[in-house]
CSV table of C-alpha atoms in Angstrom, one decimal:
chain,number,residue,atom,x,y,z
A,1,UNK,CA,-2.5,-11.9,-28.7
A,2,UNK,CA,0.3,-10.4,-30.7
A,3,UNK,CA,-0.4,-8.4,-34.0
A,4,UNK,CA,1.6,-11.6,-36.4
A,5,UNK,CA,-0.1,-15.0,-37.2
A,6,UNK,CA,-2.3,-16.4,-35.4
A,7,UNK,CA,-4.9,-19.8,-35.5
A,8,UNK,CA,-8.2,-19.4,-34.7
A,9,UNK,CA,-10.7,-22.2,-33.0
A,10,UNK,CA,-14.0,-22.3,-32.8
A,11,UNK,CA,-15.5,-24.8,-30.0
A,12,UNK,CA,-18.7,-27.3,-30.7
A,13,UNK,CA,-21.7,-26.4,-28.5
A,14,UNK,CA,-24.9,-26.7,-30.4
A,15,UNK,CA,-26.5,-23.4,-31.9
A,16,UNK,CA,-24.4,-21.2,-29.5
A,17,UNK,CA,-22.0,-22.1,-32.0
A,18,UNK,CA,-23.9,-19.5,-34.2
A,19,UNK,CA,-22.1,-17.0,-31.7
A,20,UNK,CA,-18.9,-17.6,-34.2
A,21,UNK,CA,-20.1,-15.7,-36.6
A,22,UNK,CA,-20.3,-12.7,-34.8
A,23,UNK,CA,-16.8,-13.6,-33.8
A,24,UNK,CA,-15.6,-14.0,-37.5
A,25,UNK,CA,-17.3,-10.3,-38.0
A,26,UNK,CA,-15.1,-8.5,-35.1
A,27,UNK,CA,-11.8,-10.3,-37.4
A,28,UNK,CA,-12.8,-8.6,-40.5
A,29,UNK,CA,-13.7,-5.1,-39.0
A,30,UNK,CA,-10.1,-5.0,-37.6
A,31,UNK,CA,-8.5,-6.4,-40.5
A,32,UNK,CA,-7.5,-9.7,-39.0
A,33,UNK,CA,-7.5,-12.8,-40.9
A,34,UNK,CA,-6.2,-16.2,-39.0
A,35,UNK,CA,-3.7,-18.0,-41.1
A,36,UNK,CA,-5.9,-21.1,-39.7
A,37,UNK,CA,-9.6,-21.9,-38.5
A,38,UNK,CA,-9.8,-25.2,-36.5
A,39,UNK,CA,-13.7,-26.3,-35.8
A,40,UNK,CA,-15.4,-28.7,-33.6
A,41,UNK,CA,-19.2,-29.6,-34.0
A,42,UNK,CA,-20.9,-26.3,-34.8
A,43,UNK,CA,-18.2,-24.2,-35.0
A,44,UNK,CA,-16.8,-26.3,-38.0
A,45,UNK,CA,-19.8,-25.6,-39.9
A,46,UNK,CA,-19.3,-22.0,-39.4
A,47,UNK,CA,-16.1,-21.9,-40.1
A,48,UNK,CA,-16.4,-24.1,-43.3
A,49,UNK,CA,-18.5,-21.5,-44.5
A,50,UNK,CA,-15.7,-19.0,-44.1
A,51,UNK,CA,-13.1,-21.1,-45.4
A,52,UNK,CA,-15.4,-21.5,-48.4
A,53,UNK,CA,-16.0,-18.2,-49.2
A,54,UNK,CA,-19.6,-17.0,-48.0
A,55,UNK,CA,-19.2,-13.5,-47.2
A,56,UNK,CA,-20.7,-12.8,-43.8
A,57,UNK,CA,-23.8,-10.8,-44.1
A,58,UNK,CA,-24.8,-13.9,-46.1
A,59,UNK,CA,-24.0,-16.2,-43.2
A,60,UNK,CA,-25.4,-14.3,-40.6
A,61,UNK,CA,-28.7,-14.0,-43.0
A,62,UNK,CA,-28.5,-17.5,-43.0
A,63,UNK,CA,-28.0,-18.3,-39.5
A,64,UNK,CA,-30.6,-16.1,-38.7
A,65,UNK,CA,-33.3,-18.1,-40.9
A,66,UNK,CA,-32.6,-21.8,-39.6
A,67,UNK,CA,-35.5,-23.4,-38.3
A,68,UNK,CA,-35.4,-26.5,-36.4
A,69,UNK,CA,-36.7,-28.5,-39.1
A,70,UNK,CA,-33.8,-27.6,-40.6
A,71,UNK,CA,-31.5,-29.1,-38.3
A,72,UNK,CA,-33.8,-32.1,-36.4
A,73,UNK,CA,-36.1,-34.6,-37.3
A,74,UNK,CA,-37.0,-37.2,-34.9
A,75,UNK,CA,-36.1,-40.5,-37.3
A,76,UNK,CA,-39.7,-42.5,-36.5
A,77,UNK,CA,-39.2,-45.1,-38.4
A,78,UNK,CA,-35.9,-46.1,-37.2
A,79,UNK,CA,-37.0,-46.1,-33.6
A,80,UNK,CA,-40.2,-47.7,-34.3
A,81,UNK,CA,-38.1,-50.7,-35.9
A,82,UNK,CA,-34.8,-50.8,-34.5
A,83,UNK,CA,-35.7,-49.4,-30.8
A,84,UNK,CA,-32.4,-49.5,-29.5
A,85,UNK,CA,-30.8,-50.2,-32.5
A,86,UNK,CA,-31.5,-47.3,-34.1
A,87,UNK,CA,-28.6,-45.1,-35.3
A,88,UNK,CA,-29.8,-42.0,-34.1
A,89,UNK,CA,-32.5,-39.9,-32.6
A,90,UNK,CA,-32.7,-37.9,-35.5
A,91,UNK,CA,-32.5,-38.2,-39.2
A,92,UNK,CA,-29.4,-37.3,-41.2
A,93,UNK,CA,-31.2,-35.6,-44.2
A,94,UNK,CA,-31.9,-32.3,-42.5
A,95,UNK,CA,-28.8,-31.5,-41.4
A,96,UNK,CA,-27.3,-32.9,-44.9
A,97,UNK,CA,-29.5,-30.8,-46.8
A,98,UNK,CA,-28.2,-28.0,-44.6
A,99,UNK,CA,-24.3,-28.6,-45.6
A,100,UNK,CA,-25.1,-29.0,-48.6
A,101,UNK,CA,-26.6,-25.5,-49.3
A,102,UNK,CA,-23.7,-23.6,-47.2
A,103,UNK,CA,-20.3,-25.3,-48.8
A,104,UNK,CA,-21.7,-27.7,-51.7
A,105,UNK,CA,-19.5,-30.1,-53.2
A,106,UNK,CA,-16.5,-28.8,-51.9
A,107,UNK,CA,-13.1,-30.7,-50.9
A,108,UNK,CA,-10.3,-29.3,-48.2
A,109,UNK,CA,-8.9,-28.7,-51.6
A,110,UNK,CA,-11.3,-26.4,-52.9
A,111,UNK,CA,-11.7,-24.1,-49.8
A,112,UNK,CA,-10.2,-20.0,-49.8
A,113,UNK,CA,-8.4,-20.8,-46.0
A,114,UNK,CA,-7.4,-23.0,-44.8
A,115,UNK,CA,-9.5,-25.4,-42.4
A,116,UNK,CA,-9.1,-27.9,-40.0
A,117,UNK,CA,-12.2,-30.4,-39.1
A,118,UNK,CA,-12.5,-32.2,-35.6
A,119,UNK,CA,-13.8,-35.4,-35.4
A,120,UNK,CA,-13.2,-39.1,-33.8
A,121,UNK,CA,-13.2,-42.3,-35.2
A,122,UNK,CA,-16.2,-44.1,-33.3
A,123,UNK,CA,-14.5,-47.5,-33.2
A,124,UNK,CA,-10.9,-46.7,-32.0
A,125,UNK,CA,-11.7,-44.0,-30.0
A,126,UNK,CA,-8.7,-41.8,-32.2
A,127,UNK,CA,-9.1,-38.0,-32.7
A,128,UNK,CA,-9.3,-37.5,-36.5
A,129,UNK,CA,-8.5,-34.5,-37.9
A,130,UNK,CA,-9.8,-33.5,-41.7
A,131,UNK,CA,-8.1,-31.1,-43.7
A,132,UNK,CA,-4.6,-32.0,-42.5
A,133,UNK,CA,-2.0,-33.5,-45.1
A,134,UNK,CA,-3.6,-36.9,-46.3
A,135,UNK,CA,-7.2,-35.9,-45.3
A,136,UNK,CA,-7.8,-33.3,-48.0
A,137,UNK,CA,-9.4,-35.7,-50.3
A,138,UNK,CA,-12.9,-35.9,-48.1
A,139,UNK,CA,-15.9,-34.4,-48.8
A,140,UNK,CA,-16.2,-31.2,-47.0
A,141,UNK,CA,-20.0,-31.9,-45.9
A,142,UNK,CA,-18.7,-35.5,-44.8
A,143,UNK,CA,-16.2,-34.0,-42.4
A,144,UNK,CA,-18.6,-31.4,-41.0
A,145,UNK,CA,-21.4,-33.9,-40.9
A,146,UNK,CA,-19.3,-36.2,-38.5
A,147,UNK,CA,-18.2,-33.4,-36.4
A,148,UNK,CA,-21.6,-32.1,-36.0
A,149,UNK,CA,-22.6,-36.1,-35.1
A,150,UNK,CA,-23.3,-36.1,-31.2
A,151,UNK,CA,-23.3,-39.9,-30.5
A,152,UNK,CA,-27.3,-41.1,-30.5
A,153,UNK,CA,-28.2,-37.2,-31.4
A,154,UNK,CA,-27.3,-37.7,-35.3
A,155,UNK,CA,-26.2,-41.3,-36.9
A,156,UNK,CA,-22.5,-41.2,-37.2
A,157,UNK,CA,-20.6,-40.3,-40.7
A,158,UNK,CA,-18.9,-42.8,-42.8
A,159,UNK,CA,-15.9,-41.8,-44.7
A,160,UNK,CA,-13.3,-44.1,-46.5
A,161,UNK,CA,-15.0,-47.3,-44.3
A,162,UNK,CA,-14.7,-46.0,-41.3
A,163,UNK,CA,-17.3,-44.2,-38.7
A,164,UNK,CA,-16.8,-40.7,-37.1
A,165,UNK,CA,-18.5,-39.0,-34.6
A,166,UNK,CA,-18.2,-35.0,-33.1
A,167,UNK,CA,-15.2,-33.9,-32.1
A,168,UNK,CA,-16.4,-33.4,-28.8
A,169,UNK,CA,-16.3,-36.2,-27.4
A,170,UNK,CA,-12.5,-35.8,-27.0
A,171,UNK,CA,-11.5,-32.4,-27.8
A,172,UNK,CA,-14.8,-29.8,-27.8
A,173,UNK,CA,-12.1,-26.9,-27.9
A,174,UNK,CA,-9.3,-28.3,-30.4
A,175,UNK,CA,-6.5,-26.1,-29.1
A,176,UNK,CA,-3.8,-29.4,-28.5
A,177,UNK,CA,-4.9,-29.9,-33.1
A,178,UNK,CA,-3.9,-25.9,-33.4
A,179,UNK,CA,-1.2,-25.8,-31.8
A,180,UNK,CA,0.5,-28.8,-33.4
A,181,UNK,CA,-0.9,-27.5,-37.0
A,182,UNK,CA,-0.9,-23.7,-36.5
A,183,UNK,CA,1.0,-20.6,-36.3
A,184,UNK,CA,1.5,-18.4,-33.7
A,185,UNK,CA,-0.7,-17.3,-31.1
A,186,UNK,CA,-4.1,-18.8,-30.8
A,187,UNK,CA,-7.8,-17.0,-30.5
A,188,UNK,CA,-9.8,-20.2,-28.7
A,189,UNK,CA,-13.6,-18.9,-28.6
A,190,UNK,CA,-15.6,-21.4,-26.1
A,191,UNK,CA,-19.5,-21.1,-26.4
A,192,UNK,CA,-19.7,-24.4,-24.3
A,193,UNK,CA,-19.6,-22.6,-20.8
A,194,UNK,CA,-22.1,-24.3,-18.3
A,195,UNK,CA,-22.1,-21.4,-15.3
A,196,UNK,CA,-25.8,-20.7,-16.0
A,197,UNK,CA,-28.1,-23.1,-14.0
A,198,UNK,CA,-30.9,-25.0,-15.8
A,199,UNK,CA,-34.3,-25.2,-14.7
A,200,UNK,CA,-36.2,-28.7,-14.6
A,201,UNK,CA,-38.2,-27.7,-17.3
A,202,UNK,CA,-35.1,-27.0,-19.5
A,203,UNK,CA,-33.9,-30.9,-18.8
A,204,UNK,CA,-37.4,-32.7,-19.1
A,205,UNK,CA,-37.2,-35.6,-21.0
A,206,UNK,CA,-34.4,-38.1,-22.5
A,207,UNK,CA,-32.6,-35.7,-25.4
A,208,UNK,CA,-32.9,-32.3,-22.8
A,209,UNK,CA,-31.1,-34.7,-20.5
A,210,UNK,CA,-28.7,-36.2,-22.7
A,211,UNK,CA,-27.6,-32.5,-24.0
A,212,UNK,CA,-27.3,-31.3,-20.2
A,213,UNK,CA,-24.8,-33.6,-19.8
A,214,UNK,CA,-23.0,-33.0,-22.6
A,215,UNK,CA,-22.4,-29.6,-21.6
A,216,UNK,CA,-21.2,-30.2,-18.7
A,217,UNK,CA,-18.7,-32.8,-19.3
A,218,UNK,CA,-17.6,-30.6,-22.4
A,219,UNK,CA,-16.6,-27.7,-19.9
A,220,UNK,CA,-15.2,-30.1,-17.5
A,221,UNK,CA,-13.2,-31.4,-20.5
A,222,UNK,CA,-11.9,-27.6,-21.5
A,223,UNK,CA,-11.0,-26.5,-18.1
A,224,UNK,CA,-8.7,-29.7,-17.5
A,225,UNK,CA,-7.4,-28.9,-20.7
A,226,UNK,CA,-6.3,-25.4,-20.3
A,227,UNK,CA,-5.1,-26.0,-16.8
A,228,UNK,CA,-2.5,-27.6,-17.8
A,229,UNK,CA,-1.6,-25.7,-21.2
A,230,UNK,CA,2.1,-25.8,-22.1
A,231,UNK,CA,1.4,-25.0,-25.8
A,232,UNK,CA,1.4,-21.5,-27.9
A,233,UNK,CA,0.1,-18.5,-25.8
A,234,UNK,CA,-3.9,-18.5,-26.1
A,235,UNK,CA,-6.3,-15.5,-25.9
A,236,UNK,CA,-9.5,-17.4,-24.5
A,237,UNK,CA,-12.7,-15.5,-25.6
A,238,UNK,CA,-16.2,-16.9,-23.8
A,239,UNK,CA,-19.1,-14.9,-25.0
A,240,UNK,CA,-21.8,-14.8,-22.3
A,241,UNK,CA,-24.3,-17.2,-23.9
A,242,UNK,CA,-24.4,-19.8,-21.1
A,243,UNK,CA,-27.8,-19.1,-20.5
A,244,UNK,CA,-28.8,-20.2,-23.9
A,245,UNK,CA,-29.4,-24.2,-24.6
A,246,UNK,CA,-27.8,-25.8,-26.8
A,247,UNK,CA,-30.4,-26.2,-29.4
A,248,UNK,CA,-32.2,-22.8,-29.0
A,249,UNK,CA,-33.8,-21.7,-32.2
A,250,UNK,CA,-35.1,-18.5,-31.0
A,251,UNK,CA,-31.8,-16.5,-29.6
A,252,UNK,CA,-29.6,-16.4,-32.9
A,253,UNK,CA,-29.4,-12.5,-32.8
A,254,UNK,CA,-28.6,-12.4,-29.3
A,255,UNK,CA,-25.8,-15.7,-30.2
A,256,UNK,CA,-24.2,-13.3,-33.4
A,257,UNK,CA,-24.3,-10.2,-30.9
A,258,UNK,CA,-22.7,-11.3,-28.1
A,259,UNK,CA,-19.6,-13.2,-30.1
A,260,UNK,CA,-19.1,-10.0,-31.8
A,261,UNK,CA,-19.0,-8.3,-28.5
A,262,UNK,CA,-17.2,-10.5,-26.2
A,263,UNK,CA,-14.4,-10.9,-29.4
A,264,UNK,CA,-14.0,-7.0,-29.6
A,265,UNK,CA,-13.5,-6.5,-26.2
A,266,UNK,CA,-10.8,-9.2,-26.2
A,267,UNK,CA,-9.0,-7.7,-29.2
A,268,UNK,CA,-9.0,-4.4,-28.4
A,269,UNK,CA,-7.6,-5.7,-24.8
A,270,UNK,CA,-5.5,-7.0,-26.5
A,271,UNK,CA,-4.3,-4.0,-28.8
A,272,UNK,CA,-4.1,-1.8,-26.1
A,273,UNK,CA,-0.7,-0.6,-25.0
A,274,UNK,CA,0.7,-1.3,-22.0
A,275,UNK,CA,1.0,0.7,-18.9
């Protein structure tokens, strides 16, 4: 990655996502500030944060101190009632409350960087991206809300009429959005790797399941992706946190360490002159 411009995306993948931060601290120790973040699921919340202004002690003090009730509550009543037509496994409020408190009542407009949001439309299938010229106008917990929105893991997000759902499901790594909207080189950090086996324990029961397979066909998704790349040059960056699940409460430290790590070894890589 050359020392001009560059984009910077961060990839969905549950609370490995909180790996990004630690990524967004190797950045600011070398003086490197991408001239745009593009997020998908987790890794827009983080990086609305930073595109907001929270410096980062504060956001890794923060991501250190989630709790799962912060994030997941099972929605009883709606599963009670609606069985199979319930919107969601669990309920919105948690995870609205939790927006709320990192980037408020904020626009595209209001942010300090700017930001790119991934999302898709649930009911034409279409990759929707907030933040780009005629999607300013949304509310910036809206946008991150809808690409946090794993289909039947949180309801889906309405915004303007229509339905959106996590980014994921078409792009979990939104290089093809940064390199149509960006400048330069692009940094692509992917906490989604799947190389670590899971024990049967580790998929008991219908969500555990569900999430496996998400994370598989999300790396399945990024390796056919990059295969083929034809676009700006990409330095890919995969901190070593495959081992971890998705929705891991307990590993954050380890999460922030190891994006700082595995981004600093790619930089200075990167810096380093050639033979």
């Amino acid at each position: 990655m050359n020392a001009g411009p560059f984009t910077l995306v961060l990839s969905g993948g549950g609370l490995k996502g909180l790996a990004h931060v630690g990524v967004l601290k190797a950045l600011e120790e070398r003086g490197r500030r991408p001239a745009l973040v593009v997020g998908s699921s987790m890794g827009s919340m983080v990086a609305g944060a930073w595109a907001a202004g929270m410096p980062l002690d504060e956001m890794e003090e923060r991501a250190l101190a989630v709790r799962r009730r912060d994030v997941f509550r099972v929605a009883h009543v709606d599963m009670a009632i609606r069985r199979m037509h319930a919107p969601a496994l669990y309920r919105r409020e948690p995870l609205d409350a939790l927006l709320e408190s990192v980037v408020g009542n904020r626009t595209f407009h209001d942010l300090q960087a700017p930001l790119l949001v991934n999302t898709v439309d649930l009911l034409t299938g279409q990759q929707v991206t907030w933040g780009l010229p005629g999607r300013r106008t949304a509310r910036l917990t809206d946008a991150i809300f809808a690409s946090c929105a794993l289909p039947g893991v949180f309801p889906p997000r309405e915004i303007g009429g229509h339905y959106y759902v996590d980014g994921a499901v078409v792009e979990n790594l939104p290089v093809r959005v940064a390199a149509t909207a960006g400048t330069g080189d692009i940094l692509a950090i992917n906490v989604a790797a799947t190389s670590a086996p899971r024990t049967l324990a580790e998929t008991e029961g219908f969500a555990a399941t569900y999430v496996r397979g998400l994370e598989i066909v999300m790396q399945t998704q990024i390796e056919g992706l990059l295969r083929d790349w034809a676009g700006p040059p990409i330095t890919l960056v995969e901190p070593r946190v495959a081992h971890v699940g998705m929705f891991s409460f307990h590993q954050t430290r380890e999460l922030i360490d190891e994006g700082y790590r595995a981004t600093s070894e790619a930089l200075d890589l990167a810096d380093r002159p050639a033979a």
